[in-house]
Coordinates of C-alpha atoms in Angstrom, one line a residue:
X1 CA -131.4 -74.0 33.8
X2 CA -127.7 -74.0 33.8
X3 CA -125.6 -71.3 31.9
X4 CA -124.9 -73.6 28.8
X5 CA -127.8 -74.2 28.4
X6 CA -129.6 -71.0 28.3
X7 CA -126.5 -70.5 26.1
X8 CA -127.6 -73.6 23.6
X9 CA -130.7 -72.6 23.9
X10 CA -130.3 -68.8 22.3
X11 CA -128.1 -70.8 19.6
X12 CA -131.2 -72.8 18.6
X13 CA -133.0 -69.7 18.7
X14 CA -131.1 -67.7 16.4
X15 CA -130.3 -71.2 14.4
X16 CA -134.6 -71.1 13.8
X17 CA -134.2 -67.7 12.5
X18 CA -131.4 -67.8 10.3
X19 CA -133.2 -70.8 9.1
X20 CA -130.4 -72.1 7.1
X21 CA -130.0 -75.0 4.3
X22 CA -129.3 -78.2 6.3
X23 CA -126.9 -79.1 3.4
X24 CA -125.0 -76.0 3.7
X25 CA -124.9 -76.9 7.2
X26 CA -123.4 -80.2 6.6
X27 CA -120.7 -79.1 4.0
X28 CA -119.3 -76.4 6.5
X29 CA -118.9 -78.4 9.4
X30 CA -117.4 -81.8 6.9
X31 CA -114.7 -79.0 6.1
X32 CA -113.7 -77.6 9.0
X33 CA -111.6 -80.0 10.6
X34 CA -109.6 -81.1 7.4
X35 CA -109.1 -77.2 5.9
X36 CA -106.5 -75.1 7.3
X37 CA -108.1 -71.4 7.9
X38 CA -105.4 -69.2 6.4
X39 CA -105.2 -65.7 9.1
X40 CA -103.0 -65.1 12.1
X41 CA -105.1 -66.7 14.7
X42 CA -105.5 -70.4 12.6
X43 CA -104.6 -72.5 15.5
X44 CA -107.0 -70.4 17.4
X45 CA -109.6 -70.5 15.6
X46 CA -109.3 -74.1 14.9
X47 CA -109.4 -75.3 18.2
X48 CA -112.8 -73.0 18.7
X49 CA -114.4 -74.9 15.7
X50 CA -112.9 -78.5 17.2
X51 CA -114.9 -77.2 20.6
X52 CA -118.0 -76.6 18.3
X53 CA -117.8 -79.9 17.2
X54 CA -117.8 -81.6 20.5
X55 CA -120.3 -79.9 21.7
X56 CA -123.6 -81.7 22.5
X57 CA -125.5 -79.3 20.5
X58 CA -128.1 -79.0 18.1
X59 CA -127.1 -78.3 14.2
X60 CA -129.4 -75.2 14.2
X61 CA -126.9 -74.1 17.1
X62 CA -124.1 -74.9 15.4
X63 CA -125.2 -73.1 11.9
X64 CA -125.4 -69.3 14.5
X65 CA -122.1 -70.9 15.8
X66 CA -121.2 -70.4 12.3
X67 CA -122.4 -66.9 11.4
X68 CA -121.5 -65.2 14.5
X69 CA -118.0 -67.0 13.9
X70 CA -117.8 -65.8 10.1
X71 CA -118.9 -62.5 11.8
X72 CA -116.4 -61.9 14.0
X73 CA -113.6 -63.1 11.8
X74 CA -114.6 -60.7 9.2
X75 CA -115.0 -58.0 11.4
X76 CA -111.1 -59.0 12.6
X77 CA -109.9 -59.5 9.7
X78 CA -111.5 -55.7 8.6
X79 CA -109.9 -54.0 11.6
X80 CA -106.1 -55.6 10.8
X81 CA -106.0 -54.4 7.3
X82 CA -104.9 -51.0 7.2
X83 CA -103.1 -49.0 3.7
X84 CA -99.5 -49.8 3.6
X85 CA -97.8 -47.1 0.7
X86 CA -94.1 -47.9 -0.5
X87 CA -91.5 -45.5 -2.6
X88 CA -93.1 -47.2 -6.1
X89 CA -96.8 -46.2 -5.2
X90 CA -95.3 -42.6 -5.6
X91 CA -95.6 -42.5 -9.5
X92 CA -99.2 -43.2 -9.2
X93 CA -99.9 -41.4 -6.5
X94 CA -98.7 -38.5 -8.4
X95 CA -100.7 -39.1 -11.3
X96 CA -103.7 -38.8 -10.0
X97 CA -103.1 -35.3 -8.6
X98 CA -104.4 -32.0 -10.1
X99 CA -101.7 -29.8 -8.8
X100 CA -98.4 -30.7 -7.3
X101 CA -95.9 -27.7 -5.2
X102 CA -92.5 -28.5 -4.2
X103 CA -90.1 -25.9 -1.7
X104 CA -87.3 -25.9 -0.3
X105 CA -83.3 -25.4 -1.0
X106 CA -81.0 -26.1 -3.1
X107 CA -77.2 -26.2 -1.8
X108 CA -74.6 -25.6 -3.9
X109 CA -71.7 -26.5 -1.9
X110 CA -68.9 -23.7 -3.5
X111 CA -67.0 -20.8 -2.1
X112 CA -67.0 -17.1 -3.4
X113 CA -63.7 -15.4 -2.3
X114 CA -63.3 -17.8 0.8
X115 CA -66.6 -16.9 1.9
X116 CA -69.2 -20.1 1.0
X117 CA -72.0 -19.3 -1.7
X118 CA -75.4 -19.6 0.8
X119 CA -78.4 -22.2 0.0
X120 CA -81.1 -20.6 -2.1
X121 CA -84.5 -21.3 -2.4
X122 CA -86.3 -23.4 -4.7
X123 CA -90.0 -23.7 -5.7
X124 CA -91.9 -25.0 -8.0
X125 CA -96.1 -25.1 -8.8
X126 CA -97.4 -27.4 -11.8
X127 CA -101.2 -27.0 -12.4
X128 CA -101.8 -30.4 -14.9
X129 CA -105.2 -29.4 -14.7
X130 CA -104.9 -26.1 -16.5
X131 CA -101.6 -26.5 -18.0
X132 CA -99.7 -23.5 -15.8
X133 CA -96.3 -23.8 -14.1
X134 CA -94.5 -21.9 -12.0
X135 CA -91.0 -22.4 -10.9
X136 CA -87.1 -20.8 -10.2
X137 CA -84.1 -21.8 -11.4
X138 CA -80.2 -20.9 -10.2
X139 CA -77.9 -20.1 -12.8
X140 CA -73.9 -21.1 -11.5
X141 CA -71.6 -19.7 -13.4
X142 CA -68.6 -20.5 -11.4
X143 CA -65.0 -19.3 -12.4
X144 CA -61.3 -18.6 -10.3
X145 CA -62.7 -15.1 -10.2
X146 CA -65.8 -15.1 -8.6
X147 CA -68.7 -17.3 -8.3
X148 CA -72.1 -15.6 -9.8
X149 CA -75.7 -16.9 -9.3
X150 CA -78.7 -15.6 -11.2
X151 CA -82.3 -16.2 -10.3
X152 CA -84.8 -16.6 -12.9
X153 CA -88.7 -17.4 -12.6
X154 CA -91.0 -18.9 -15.1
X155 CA -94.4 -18.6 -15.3
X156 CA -96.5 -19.9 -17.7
X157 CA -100.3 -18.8 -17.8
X158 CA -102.2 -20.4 -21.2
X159 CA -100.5 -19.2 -24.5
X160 CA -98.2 -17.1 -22.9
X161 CA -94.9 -17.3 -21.0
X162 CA -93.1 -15.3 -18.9
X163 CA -89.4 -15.1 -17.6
X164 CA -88.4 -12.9 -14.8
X165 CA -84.7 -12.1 -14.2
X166 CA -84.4 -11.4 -10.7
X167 CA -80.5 -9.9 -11.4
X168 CA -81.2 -7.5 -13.7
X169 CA -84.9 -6.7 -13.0
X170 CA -86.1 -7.5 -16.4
X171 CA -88.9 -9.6 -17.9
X172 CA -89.5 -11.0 -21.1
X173 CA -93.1 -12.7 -22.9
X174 CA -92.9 -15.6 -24.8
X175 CA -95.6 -16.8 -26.8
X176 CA -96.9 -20.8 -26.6
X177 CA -98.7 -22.8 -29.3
X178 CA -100.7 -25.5 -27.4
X179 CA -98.0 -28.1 -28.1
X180 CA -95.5 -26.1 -26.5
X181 CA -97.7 -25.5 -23.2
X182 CA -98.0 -29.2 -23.0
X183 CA -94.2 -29.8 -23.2
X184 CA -93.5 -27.4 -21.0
X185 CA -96.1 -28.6 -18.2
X186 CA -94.7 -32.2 -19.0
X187 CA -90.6 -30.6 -18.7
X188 CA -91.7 -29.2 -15.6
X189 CA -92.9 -32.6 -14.2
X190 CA -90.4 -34.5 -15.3
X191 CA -87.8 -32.2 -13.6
X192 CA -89.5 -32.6 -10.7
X193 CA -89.0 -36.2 -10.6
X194 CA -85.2 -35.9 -11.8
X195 CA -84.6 -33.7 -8.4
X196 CA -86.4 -35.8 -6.4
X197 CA -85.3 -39.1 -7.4
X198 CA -82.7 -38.7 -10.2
X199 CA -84.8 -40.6 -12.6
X200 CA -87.8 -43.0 -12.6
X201 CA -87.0 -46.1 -13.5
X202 CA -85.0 -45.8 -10.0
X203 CA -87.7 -46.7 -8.2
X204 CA -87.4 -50.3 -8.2
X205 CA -83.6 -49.4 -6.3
X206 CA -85.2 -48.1 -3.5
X207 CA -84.7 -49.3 -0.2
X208 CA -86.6 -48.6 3.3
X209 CA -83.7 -47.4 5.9
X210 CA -85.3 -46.1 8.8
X211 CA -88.5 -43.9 10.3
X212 CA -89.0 -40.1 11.0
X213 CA -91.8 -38.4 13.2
X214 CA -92.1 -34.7 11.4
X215 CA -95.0 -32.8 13.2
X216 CA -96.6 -35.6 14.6
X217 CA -96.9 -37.9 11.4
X218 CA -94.8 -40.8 10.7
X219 CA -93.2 -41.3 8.0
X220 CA -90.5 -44.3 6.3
X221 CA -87.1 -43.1 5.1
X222 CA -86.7 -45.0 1.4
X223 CA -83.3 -44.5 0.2
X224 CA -81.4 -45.3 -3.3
X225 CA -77.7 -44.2 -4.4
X226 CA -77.1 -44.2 -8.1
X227 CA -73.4 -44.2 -9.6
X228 CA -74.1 -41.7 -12.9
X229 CA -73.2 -43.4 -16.3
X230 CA -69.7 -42.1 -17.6
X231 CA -69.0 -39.7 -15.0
X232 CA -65.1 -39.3 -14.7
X233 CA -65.7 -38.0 -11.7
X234 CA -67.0 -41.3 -9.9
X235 CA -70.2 -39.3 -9.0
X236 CA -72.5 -41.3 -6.7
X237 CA -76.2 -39.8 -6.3
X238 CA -78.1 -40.4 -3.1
X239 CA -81.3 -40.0 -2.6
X240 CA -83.7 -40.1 0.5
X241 CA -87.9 -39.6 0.7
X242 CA -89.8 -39.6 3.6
X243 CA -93.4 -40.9 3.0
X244 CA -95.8 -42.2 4.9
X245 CA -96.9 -45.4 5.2
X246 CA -100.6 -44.8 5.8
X247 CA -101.7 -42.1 4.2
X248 CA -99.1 -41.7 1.1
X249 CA -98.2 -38.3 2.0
X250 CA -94.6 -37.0 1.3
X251 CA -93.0 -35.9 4.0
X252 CA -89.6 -34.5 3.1
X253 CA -86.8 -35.2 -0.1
X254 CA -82.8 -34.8 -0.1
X255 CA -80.6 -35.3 -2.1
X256 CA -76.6 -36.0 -1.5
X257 CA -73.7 -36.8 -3.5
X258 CA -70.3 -37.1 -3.8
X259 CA -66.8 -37.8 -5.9
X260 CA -65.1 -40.9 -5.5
X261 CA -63.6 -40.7 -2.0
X262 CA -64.8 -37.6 -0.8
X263 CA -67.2 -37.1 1.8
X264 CA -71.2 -36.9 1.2
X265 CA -72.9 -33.2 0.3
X266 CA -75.9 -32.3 0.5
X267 CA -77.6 -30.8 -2.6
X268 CA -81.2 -30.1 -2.7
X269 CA -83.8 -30.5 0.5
X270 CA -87.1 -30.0 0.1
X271 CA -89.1 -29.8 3.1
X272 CA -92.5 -29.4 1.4
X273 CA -94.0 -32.0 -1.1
X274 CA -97.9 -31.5 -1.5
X275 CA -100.5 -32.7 -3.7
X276 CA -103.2 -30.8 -5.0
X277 CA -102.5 -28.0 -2.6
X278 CA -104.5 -24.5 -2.5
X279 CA -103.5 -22.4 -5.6
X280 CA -103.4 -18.4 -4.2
X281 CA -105.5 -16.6 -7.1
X282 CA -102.7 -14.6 -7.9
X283 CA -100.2 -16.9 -8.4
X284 CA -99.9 -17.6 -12.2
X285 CA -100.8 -13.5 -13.0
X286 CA -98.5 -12.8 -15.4
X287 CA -97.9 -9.4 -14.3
X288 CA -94.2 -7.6 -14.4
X289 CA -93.2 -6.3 -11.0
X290 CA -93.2 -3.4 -9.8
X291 CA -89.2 -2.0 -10.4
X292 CA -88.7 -4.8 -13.5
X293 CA -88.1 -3.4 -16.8
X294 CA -90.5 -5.1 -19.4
X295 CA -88.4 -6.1 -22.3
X296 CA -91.8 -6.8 -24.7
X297 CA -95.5 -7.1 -23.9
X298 CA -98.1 -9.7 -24.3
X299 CA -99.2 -8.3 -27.4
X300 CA -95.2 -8.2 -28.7
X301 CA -94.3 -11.3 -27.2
X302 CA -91.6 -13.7 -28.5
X303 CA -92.8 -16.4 -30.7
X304 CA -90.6 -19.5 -30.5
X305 CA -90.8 -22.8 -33.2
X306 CA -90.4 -25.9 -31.3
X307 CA -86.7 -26.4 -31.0
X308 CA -85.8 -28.4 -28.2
X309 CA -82.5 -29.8 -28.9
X310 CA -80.1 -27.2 -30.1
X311 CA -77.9 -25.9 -33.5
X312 CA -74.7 -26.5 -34.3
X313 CA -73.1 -24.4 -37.4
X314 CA -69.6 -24.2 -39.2
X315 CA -68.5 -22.4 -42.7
X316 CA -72.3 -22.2 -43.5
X317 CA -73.2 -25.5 -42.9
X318 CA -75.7 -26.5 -39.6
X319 CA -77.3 -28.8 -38.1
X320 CA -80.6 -28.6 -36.1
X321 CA -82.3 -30.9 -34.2
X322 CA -85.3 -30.7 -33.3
X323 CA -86.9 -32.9 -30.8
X324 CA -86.2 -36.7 -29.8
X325 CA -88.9 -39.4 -28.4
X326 CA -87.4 -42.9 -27.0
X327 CA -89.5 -45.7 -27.4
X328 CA -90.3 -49.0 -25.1
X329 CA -88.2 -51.3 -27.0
X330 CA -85.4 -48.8 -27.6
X331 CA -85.8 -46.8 -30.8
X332 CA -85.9 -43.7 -31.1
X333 CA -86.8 -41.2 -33.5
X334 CA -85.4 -38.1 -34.1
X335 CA -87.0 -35.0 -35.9
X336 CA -83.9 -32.6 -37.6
X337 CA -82.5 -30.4 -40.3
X338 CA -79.0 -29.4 -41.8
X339 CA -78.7 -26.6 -44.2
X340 CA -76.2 -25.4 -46.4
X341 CA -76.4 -21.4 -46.3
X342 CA -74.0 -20.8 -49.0
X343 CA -76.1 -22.9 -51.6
X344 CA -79.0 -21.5 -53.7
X345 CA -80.1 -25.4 -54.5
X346 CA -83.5 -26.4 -52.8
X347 CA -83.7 -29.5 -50.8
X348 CA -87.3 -30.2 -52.0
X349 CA -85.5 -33.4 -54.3
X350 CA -83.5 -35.0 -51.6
X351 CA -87.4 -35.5 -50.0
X352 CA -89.8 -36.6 -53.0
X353 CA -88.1 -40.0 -53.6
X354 CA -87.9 -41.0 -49.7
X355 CA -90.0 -44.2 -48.8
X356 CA -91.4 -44.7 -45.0
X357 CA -88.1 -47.5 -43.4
X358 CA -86.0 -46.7 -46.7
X359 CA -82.5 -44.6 -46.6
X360 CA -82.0 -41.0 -45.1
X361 CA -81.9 -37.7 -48.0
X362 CA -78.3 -36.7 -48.5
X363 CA -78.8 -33.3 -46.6
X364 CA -75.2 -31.5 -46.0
X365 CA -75.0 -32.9 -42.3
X366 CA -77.0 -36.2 -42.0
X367 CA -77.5 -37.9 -39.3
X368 CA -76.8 -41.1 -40.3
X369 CA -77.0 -42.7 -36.6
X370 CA -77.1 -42.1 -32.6
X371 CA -74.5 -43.8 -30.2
X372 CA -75.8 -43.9 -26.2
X373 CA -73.8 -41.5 -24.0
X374 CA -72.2 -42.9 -20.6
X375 CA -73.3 -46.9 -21.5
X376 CA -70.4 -48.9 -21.9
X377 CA -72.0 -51.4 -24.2
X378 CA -71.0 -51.0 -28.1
X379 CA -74.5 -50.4 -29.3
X380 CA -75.1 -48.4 -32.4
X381 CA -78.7 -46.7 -33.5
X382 CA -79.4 -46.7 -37.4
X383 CA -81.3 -44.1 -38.9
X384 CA -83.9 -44.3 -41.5
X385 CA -86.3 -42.3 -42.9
X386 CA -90.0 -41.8 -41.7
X387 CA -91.5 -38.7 -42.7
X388 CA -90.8 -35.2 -43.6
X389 CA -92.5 -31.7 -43.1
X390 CA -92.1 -28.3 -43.7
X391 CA -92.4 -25.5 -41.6
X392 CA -92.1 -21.6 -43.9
X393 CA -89.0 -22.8 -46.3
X394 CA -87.4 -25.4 -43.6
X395 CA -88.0 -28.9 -44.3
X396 CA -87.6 -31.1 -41.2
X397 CA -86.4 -34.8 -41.4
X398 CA -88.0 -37.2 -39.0
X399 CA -85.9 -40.0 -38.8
X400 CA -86.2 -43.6 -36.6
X401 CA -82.9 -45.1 -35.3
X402 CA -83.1 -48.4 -33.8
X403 CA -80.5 -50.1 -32.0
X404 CA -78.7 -53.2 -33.3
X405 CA -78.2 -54.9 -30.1
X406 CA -80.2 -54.8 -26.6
X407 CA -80.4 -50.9 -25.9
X408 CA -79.5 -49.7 -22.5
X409 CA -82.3 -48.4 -19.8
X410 CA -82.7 -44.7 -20.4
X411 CA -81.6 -44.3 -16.6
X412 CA -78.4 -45.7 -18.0
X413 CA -77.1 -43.6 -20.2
X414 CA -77.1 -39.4 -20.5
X415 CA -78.6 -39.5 -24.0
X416 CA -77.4 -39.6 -28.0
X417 CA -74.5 -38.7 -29.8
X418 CA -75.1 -37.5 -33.2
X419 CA -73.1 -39.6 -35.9
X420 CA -72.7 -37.6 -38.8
X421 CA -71.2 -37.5 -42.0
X422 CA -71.3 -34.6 -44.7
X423 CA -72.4 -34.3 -48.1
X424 CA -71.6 -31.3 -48.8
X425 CA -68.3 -29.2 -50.7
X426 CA -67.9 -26.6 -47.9
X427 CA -64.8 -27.2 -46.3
X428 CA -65.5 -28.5 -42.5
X429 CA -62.0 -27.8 -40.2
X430 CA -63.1 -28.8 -37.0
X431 CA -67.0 -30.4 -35.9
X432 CA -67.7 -30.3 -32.1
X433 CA -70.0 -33.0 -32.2
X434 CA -73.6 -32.8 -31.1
X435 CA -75.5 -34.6 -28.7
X436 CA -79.5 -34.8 -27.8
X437 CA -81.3 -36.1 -24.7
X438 CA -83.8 -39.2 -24.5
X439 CA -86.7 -37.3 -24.8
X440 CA -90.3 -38.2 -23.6
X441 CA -90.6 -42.1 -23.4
X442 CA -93.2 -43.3 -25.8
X443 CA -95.3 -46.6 -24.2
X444 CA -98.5 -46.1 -26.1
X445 CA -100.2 -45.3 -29.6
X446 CA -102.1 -42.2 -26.8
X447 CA -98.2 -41.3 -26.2
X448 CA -97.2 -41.6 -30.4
X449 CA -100.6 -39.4 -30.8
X450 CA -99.5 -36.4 -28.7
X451 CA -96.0 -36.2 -28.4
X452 CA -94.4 -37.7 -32.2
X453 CA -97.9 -36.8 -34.0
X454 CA -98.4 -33.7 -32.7
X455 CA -94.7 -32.4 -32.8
X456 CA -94.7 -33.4 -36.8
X457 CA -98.1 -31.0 -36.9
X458 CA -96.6 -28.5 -35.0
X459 CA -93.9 -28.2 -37.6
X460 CA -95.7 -28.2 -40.5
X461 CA -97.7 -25.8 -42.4
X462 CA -100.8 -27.0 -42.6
X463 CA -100.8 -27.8 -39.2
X464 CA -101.4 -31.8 -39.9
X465 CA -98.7 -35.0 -39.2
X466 CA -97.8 -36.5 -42.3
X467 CA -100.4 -39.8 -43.4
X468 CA -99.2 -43.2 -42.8
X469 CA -96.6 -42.5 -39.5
X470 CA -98.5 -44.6 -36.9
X471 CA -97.7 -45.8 -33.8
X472 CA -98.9 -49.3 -35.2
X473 CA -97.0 -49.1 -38.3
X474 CA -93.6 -47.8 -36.4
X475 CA -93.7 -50.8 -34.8
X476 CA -93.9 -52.7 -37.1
X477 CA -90.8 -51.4 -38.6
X478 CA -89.1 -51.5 -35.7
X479 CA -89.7 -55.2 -35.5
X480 CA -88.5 -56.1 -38.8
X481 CA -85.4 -54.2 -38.5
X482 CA -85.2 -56.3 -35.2
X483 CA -85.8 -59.0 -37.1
X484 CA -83.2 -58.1 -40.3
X485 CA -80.5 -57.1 -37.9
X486 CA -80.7 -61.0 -35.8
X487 CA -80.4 -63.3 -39.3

């Protein structure tokens, strides 16, 4: 018996055991010669299956033709497809990690005396499982005199906080409500991402420029260069991430920039990006150091209300704002104060007539709306009123301001400008104006929950965010102000 035929043969064998439905049969081999097969090899495999087809054999044969075809095609097809990570996997990636650590240096490109100031390190630990950071900062304060840098390092270890001075050897405790661990963990993260790529949304700018083998993995070179909004000194921001392609590991980070014309400097360089990466037991101890002088203890420590935008204050009058959330289609609300020290008058009725998307209380700075920083558009925010609450005597204004045009992207603009006008009879000279950053970007009614919610409960004495401020309902307003500002 010839070759081909013992060949047929074991066909027909196999075809008996498969024992297959004759009209599947049929409908396969009607299809293959008029349906383009969709993989590298088409032609190839096409002219394998026009072979079939030709050959004297028996359908039985042709139906283990079939499976041992499918087979091998699958098992091809398995063995080609292999992961492929690019520079906007990186957000998720992140996201699903319990710890994240960062080192390496930060360049600052200035001269001392003649003599250039040196790199210094930079290093930063962010537990999101536990809530607990670590991480150093460089102070520049950089005159004609002399160029000084001081070292802090934060730690942050459940309720409590502390900040090591590594100029002056001294260390201070801070105490955290739960609200404030959670911003800070979120800070933390967030800064991480502005060193290593500016700002988020620049993902999408990202381009793949070349390849780099660093200790025997390979890794693509994704770069972007962002010009920053309103910067008079033509700053241009470049950034460059190594990652690899396979496995979605970071591999290395810099960042360059430069002024108009002038050549490119190099700012920071990290040299180690890792996720979920052994935590040393010791690590978040919050323990003074041996030769630091401890300012306070645990037991005295510092207890801060949320303040995370700043006070401005002339002849007795201030403003104080609070905290600031942006959200998806623009608004943004703002939660603030002014106060009149030189008057004995409560504020309690400039609150009690207030209606949730009706006017602002006549406090003696109000914030009557925000203008973007560094967008060159003319867009203007409106305020009005949401909410209040009261933390001890302060009563805190929580205001929405939404735009009357198309907003600009967050990653286009530096933040607000305050737009005030005063209500008040102290005499006001001279007001520096006052400015406040994007804030956390609200997407969801979860984000609304934590970050808006909770902030209104963590200034308020009874620990609660005032009924009827939902995310649902915000929206809502939003959308008729939308809708009110297009008529």
């Amino acid at each position: 018996m010839t070759t081909d035929k013992n060949i047929e043969n074991k066909l027909e064998e196999l075809g008996q055991a498969i024992a297959p439905d004759e009209t599947l049969i049929n409908n396969v081999m009607s299809r293959i010669d008029v349906k383009s097969i969709a993989s590298p090899s088409a032609v190839t495999t096409q002219n394998i299956w026009r072979t079939i087809m030709k050959s004297p054999i028996t359908k039985l044969a042709t139906a283990a033709m079939i499976v041992i075809t499918a087979a091998i095609t699958i098992t091809f097809l398995d063995k080609s497809v292999s992961p492929a990570y690019g520079i906007t996997d990186v957000p998720e990636i992140f996201k699903k990690a319990k710890v994240i650590h960062v080192q390496g240096w930060i360049h600052f490109n200035l001269t001392d005396k003649g003599k250039k100031v040196p790199k210094a390190p930079v290093e930063r630990w962010i537990d999101l499982e536990n809530g607990r950071v670590r991480f150093t900062q460089r102070l520049v304060n950089a005159d004609p005199e002399r160029v000084t840098v001081t070292i802090r390092e934060t730690i942050v270890n459940g309720q409590y906080k502390m900040v090591l001075n590594h100029g002056n050897k001294q260390a201070v405790f801070y105490k955290m409500s739960d609200y404030q661990k959670m911003l800070e963990t979120h800070y933390r993260l967030q800064d991480m991402f502005g060193y290593l790529f500016g700002n988020i949304e620049t993902f999408e700018n990202f381009i793949k420029t070349d390849q780099e083998e660093i200790d025997g993995i390979s890794y693509d070179i994704w770069t972007c260069e962002v010009k920053e909004p309103d910067s008079a000194l033509d700053r241009i921001n470049r950034y460059k991430y190594w990652l690899s392609p396979t496995t979605g590991e970071s591999g290395r980070f810099q960042s360059w920039y430069k002024n108009g014309e002038e050549p490119w400097r190099l700012g920071h360089d990290y040299y180690k990006i890792e996720r979920d990466a052994q935590i040393h037991e010791n690590l978040f101890l919050l323990e003074v150091p041996h030769g630091y002088e401890a300012r306070n203890t645990k037991e005295t420590a510092i207890s801060v209300e949320l303040n995370e935008q700043g006070y401005l204050g002339q002849n007795g009058i201030g403003l104080d704002a609070r905290i600031s959330v942006t959200l998806s289609d623009g608004s943004v609300i703002l939660g603030w104060r002014s106060v009149d020290t030189k008057s004995a008058v409560s504020q309690n009725e400039l609150f009690k007539k207030l209606t949730f998307g009706g006017i602002l209380p006549r406090l003696p700075v109000e914030v009557y709306a925000l203008k973007p920083i560094g967008w060159t558009g003319n867009t203007t925010y409106t305020g009005r009123h949401l909410a209040y609450t009261q933390k001890d005597d302060k009563l805190i204004e929580w205001s929405l301001y939404s735009p009357d045009c198309v907003p600009p992207k967050i990653s286009e603009m530096l933040g607000y400008e305050l737009l005030c006008r005063f209500n008040t009879e102290q005499q006001i000279d001279r007001w520096s104006g006052m400015s406040v950053d994007c804030g956390i970007k609200i997407e969801t009614e979860e984000d609304f929950d934590k970050w808006v919610c909770g902030a209104m409960a963590e200034l308020s004495d009874d620990g609660k965010a005032p009924e009827g401020v939902t995310y649902e309902r915000v929206l809502q307003l939003t959308k008729q102000i939308r809708e009110s500002l297009a008529q």
